[in-house]
PDB file of C-alpha atoms in Angstrom:
ATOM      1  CA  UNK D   1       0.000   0.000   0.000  1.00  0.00           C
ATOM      2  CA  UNK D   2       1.164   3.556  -0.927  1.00  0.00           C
ATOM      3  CA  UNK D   3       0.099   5.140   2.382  1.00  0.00           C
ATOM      4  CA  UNK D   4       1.656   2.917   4.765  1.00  0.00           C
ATOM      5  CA  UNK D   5       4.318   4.497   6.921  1.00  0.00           C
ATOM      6  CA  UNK D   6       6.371   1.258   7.773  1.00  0.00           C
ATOM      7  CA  UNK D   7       6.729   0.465   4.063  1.00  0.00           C
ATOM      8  CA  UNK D   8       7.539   3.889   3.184  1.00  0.00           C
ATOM      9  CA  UNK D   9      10.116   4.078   5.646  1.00  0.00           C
ATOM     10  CA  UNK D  10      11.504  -0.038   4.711  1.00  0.00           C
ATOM     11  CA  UNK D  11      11.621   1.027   1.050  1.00  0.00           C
ATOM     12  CA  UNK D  12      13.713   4.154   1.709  1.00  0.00           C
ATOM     13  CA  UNK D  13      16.589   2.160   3.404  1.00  0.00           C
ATOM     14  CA  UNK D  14      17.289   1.066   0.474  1.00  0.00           C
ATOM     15  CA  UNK D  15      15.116  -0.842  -2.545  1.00  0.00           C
ATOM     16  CA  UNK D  16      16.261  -1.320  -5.976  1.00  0.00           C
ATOM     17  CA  UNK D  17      13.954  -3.789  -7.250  1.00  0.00           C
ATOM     18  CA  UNK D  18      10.640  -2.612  -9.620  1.00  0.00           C
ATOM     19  CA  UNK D  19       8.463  -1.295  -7.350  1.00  0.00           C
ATOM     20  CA  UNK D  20       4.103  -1.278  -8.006  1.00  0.00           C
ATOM     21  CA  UNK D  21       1.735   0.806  -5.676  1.00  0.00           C
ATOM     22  CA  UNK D  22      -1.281  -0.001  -4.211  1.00  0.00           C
ATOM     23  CA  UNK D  23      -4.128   2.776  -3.330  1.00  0.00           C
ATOM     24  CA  UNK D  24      -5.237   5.938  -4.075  1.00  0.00           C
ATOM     25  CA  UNK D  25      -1.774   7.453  -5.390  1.00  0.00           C
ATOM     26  CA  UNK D  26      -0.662   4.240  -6.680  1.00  0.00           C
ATOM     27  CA  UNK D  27      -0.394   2.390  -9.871  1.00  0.00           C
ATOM     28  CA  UNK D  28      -3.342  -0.009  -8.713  1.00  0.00           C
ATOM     29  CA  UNK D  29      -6.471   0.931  -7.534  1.00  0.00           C
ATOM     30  CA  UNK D  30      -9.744  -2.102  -6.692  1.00  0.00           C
ATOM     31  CA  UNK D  31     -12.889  -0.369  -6.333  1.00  0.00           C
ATOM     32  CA  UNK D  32     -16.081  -2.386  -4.771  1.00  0.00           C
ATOM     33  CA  UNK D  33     -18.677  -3.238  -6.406  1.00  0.00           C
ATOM     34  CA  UNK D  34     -20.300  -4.992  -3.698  1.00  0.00           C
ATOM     35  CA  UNK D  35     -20.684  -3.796  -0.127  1.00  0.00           C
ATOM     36  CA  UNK D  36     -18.450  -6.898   1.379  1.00  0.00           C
ATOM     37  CA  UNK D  37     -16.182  -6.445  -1.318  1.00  0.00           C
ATOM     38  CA  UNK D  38     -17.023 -10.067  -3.055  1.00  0.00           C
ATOM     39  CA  UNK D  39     -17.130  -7.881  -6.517  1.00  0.00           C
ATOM     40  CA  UNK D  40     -15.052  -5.561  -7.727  1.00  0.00           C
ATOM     41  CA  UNK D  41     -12.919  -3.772 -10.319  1.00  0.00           C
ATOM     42  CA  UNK D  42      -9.250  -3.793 -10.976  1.00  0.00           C
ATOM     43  CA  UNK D  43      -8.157  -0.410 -11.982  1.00  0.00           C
ATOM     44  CA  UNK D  44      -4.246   0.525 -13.259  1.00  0.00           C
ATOM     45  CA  UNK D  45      -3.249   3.912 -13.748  1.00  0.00           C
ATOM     46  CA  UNK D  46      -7.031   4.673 -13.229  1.00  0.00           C
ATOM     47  CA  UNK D  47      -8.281   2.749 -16.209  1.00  0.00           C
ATOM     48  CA  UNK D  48     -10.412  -0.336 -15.890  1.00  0.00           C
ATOM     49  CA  UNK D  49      -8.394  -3.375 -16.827  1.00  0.00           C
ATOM     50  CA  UNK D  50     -10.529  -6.459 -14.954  1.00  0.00           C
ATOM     51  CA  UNK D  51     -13.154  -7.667 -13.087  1.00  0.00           C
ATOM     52  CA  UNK D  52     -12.855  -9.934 -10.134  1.00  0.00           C
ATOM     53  CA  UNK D  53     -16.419 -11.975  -8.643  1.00  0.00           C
ATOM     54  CA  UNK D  54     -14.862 -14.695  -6.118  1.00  0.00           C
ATOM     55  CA  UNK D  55     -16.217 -16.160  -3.122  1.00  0.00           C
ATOM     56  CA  UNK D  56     -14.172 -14.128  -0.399  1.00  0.00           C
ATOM     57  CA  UNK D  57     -15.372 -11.135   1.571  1.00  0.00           C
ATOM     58  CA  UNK D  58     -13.998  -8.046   2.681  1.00  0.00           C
ATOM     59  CA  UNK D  59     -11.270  -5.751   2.214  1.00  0.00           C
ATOM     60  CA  UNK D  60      -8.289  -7.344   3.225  1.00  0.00           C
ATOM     61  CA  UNK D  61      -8.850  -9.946   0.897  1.00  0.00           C
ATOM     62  CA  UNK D  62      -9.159  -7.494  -1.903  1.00  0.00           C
ATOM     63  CA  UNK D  63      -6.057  -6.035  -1.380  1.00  0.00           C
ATOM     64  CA  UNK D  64      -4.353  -8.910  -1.530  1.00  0.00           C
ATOM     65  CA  UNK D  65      -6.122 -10.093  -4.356  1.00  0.00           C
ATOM     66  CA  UNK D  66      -4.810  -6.855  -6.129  1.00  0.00           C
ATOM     67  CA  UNK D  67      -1.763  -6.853  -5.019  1.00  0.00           C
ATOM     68  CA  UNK D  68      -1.616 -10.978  -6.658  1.00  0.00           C
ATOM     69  CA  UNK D  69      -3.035  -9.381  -9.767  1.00  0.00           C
ATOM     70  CA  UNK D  70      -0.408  -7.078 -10.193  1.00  0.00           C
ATOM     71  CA  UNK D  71       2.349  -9.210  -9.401  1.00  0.00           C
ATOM     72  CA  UNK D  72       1.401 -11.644 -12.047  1.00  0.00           C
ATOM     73  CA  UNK D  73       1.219  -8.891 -14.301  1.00  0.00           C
ATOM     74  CA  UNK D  74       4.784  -8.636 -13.346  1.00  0.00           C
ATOM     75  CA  UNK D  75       5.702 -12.218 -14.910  1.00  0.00           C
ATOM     76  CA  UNK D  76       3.544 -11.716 -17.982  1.00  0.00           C
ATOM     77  CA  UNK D  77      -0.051 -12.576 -16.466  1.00  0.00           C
ATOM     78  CA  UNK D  78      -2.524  -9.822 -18.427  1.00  0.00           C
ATOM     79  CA  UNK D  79      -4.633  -8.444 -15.186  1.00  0.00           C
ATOM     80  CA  UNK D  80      -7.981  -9.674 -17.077  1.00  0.00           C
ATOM     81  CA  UNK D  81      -7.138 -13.250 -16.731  1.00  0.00           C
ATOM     82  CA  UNK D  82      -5.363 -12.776 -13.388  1.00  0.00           C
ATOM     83  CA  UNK D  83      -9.152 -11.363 -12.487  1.00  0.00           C
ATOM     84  CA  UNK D  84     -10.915 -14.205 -14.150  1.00  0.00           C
ATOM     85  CA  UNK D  85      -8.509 -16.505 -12.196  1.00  0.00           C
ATOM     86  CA  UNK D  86      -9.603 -15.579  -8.985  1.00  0.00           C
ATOM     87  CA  UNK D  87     -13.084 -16.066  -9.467  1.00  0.00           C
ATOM     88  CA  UNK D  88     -12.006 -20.067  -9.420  1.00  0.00           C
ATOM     89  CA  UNK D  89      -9.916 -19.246  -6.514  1.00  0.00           C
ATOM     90  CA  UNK D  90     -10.498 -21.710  -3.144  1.00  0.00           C
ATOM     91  CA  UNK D  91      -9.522 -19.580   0.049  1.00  0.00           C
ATOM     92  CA  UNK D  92      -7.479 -21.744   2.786  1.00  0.00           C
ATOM     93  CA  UNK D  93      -9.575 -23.330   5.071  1.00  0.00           C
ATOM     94  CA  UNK D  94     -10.560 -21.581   8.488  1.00  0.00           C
ATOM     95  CA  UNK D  95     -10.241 -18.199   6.831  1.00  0.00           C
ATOM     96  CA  UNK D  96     -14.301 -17.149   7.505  1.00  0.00           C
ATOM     97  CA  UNK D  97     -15.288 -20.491   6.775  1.00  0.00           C
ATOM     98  CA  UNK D  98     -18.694 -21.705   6.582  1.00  0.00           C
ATOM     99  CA  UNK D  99     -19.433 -24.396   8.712  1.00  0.00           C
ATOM    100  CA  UNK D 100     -22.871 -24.667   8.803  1.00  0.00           C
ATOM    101  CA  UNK D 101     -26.522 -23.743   9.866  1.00  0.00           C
ATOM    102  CA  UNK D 102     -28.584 -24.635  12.249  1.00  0.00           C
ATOM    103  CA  UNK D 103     -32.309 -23.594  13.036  1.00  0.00           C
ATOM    104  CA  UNK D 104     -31.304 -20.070  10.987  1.00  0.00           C
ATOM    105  CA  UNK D 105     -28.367 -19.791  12.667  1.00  0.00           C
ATOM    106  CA  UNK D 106     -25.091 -19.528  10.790  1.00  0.00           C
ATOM    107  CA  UNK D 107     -21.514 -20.420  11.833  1.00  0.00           C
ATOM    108  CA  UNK D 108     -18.270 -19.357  10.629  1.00  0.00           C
ATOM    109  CA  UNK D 109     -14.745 -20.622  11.712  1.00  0.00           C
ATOM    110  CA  UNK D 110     -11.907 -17.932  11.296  1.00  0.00           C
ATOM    111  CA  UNK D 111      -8.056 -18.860  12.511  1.00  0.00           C
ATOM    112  CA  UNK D 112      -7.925 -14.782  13.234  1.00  0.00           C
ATOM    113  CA  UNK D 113      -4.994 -14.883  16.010  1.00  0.00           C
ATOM    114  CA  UNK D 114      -4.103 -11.099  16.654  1.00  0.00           C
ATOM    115  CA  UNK D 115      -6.518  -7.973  17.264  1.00  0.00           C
ATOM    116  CA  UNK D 116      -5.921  -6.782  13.498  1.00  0.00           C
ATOM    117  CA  UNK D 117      -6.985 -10.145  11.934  1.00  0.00           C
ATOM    118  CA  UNK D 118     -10.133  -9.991  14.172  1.00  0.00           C
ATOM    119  CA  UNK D 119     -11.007  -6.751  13.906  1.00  0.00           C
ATOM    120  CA  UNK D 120     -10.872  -7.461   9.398  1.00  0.00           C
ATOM    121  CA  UNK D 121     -12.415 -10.791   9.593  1.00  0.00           C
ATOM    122  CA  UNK D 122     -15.373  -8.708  11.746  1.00  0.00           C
ATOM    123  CA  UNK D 123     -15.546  -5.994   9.414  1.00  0.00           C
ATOM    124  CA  UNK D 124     -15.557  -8.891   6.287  1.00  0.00           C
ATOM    125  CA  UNK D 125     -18.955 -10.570   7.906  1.00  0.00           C
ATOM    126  CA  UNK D 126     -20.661  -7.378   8.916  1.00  0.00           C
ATOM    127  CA  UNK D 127     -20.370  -6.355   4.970  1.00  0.00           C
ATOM    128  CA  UNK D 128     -21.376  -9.723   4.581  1.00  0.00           C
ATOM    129  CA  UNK D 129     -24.616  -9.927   6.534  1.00  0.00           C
ATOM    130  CA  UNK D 130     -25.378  -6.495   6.839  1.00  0.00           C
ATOM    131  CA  UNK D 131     -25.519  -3.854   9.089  1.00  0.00           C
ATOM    132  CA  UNK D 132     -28.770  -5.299  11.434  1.00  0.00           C
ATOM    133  CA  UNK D 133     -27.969  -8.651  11.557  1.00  0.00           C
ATOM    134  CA  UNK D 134     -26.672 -10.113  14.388  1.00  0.00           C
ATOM    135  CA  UNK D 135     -23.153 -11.389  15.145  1.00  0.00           C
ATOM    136  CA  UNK D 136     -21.716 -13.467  17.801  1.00  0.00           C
ATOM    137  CA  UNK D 137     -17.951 -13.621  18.402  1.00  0.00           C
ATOM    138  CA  UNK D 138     -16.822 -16.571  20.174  1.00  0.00           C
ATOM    139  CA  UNK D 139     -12.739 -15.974  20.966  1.00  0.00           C
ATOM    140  CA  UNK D 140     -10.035 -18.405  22.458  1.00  0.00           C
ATOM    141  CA  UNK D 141      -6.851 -17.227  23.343  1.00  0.00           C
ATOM    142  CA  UNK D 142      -4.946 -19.825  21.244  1.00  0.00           C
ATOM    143  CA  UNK D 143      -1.673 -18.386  20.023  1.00  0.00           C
ATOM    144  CA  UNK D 144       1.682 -18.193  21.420  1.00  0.00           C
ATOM    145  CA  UNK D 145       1.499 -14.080  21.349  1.00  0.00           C
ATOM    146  CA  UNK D 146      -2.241 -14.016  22.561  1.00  0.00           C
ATOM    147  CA  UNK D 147      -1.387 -16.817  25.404  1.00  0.00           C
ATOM    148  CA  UNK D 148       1.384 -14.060  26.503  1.00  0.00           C
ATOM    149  CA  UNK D 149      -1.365 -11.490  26.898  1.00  0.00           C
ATOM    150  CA  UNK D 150       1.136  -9.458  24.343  1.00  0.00           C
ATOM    151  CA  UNK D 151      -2.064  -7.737  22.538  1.00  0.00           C
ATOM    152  CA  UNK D 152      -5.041  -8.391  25.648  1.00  0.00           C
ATOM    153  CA  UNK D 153      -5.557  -4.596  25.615  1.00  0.00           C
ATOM    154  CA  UNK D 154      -6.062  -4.281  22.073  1.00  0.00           C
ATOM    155  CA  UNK D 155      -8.657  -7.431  21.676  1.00  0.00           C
ATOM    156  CA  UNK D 156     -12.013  -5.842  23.465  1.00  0.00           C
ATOM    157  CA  UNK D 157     -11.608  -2.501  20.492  1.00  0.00           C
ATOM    158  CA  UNK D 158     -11.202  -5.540  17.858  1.00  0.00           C
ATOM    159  CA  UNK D 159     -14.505  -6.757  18.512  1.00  0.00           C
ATOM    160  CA  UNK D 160     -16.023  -3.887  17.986  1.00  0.00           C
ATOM    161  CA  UNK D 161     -18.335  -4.837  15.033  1.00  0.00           C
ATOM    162  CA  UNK D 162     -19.754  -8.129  16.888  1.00  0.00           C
ATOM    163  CA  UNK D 163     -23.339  -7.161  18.791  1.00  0.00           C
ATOM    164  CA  UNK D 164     -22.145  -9.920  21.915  1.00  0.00           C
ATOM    165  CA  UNK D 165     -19.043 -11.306  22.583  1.00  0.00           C
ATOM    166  CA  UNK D 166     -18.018 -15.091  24.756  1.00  0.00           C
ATOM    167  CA  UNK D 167     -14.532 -15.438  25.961  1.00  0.00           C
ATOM    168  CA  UNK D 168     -12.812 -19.028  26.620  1.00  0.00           C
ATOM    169  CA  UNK D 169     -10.081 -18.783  29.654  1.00  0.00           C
ATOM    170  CA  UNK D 170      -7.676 -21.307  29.015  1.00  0.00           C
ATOM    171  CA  UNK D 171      -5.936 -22.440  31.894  1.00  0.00           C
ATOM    172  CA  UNK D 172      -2.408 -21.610  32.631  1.00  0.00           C
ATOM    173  CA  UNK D 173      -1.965 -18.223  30.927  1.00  0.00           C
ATOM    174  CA  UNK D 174      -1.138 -15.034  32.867  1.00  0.00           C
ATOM    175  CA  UNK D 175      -3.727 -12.782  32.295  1.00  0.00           C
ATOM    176  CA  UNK D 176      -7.668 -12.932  32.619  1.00  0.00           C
ATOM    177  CA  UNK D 177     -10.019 -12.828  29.827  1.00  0.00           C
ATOM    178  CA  UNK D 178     -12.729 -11.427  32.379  1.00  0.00           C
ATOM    179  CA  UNK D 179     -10.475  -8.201  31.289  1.00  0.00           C
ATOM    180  CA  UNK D 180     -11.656  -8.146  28.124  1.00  0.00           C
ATOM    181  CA  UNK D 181     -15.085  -8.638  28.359  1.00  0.00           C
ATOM    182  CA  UNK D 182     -15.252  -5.950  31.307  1.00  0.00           C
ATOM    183  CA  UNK D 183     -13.403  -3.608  28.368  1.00  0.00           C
ATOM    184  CA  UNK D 184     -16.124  -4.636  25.866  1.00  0.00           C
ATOM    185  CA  UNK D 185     -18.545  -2.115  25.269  1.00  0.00           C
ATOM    186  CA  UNK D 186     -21.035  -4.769  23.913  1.00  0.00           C
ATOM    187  CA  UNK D 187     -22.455  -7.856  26.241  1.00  0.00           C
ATOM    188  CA  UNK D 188     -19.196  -9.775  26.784  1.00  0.00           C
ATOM    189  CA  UNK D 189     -19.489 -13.226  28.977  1.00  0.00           C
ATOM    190  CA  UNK D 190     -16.411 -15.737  29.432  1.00  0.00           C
ATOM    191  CA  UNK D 191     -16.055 -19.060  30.781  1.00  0.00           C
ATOM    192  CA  UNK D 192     -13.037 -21.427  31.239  1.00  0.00           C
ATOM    193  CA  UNK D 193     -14.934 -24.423  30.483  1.00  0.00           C
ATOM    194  CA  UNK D 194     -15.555 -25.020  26.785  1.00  0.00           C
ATOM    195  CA  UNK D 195     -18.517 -26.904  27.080  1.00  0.00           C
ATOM    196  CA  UNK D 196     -20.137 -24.160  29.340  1.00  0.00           C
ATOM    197  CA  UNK D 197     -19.174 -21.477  26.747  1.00  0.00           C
ATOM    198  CA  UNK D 198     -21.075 -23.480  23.767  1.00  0.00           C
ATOM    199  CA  UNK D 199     -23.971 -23.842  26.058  1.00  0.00           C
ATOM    200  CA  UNK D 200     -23.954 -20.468  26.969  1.00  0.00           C
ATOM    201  CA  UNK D 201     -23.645 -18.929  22.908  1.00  0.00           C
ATOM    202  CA  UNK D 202     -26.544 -21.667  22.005  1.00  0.00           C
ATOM    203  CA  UNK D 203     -28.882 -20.519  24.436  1.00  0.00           C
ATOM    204  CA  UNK D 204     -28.382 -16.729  23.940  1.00  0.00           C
ATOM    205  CA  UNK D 205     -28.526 -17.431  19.880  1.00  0.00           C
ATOM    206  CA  UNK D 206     -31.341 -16.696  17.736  1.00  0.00           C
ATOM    207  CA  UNK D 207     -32.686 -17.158  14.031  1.00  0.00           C
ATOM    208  CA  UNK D 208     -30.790 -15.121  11.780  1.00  0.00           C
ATOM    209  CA  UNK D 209     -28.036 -14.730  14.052  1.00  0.00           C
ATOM    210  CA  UNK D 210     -24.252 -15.229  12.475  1.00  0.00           C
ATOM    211  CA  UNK D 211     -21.424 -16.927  15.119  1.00  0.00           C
ATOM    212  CA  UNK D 212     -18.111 -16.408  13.916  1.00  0.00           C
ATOM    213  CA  UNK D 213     -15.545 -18.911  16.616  1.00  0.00           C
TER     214      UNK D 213
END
């Protein structure tokens, strides 16, 4: 991306390969089609040059699908068929995955293990489903950095854009997720036993309701 300051200040130590931007000043551009970003247009020096209509959501993964676009463009890949080529694209698995429904209740499974992942995967289902439907984050401390409590204070503003939030407390970490949900400006309830935590987002779910774990 053009605008971001780490790159900017990477590249300037010293980068003599071809360089490609991404955003508003750059050589690419994507522009939505679609409000969660499932559609859209590949623009290069602000002319149209593809479409893309694949079965991801949200902006993150258009960016990246742009930024794949123009780096096969890079090796001789015309952006049209890079475009067409991600239509057939088949995301890796746990990445907003559907795993079901259930008495009008959907479930997703994301493997979103830092504040930044959760707070695009939330903003990627909320384009999804809409801006009244309901969403229930379910969140487990699972990864080395979030078992260290390195990013607990950022993970209650990541959540934002779910309407009620359940915590899992795994046993032998050093912080509390009761810290979070206390931080949470929507309903936030935790448990350290998984089985209470599933009984506890089943009873409080209801048709048309979308649980992303």
């Amino acid at each position: 991306p053009e605008n971001d300051i780490n790159l900017k200040q990477t590249m300037a130590m010293g980068c003599w390969s071809e360089q490609e931007l991404v955003g508003e000043q750059g050589h690419w551009q994507a522009k939505k089609l679609t409000t969660d970003a499932s559609e859209w247009e590949v623009l290069l020096d602000g002319e149209k040059v593809g479409e893309v209509k694949w079965s991801l959501v949200g902006e993150h993964n258009m960016h990246n699908g742009l930024m794949a676009i123009a780096a096969a463009r890079h090796v001789g890949v015309a952006p049209a068929d890079a475009a067409n080529a991600l239509g057939s694209f088949i995301n890796a698995r746990r990445r907003l995955e559907l795993r079901g429904e259930a008495n009008g209740v959907t479930v997703y499974d994301d493997f979103a293990h830092h504040p930044t992942a959760i707070l695009a995967t939330l903003a990627a289902l909320r384009g999804k489903v809409g801006g009244t439907a309901r969403i229930i984050a379910v969140l487990e401390p699972r990864s080395n950095t979030m078992k260290m409590g390195i990013c607990k204070d950022d993970l209650a503003p990541s959540l934002g854009r779910a309407d009620e939030v359940f915590l899992l407390q795994p046993a032998h970490i050093p912080w509390q997720v009761a810290e979070v949900a206390e931080a949470c400006v929507q309903p936030a309830h935790w448990s350290g036993d998984v089985d209470t935590l599933a009984d506890m987002v089943v009873k409080t779910a209801q048709p048309g309701d979308h649980i992303l774990v």
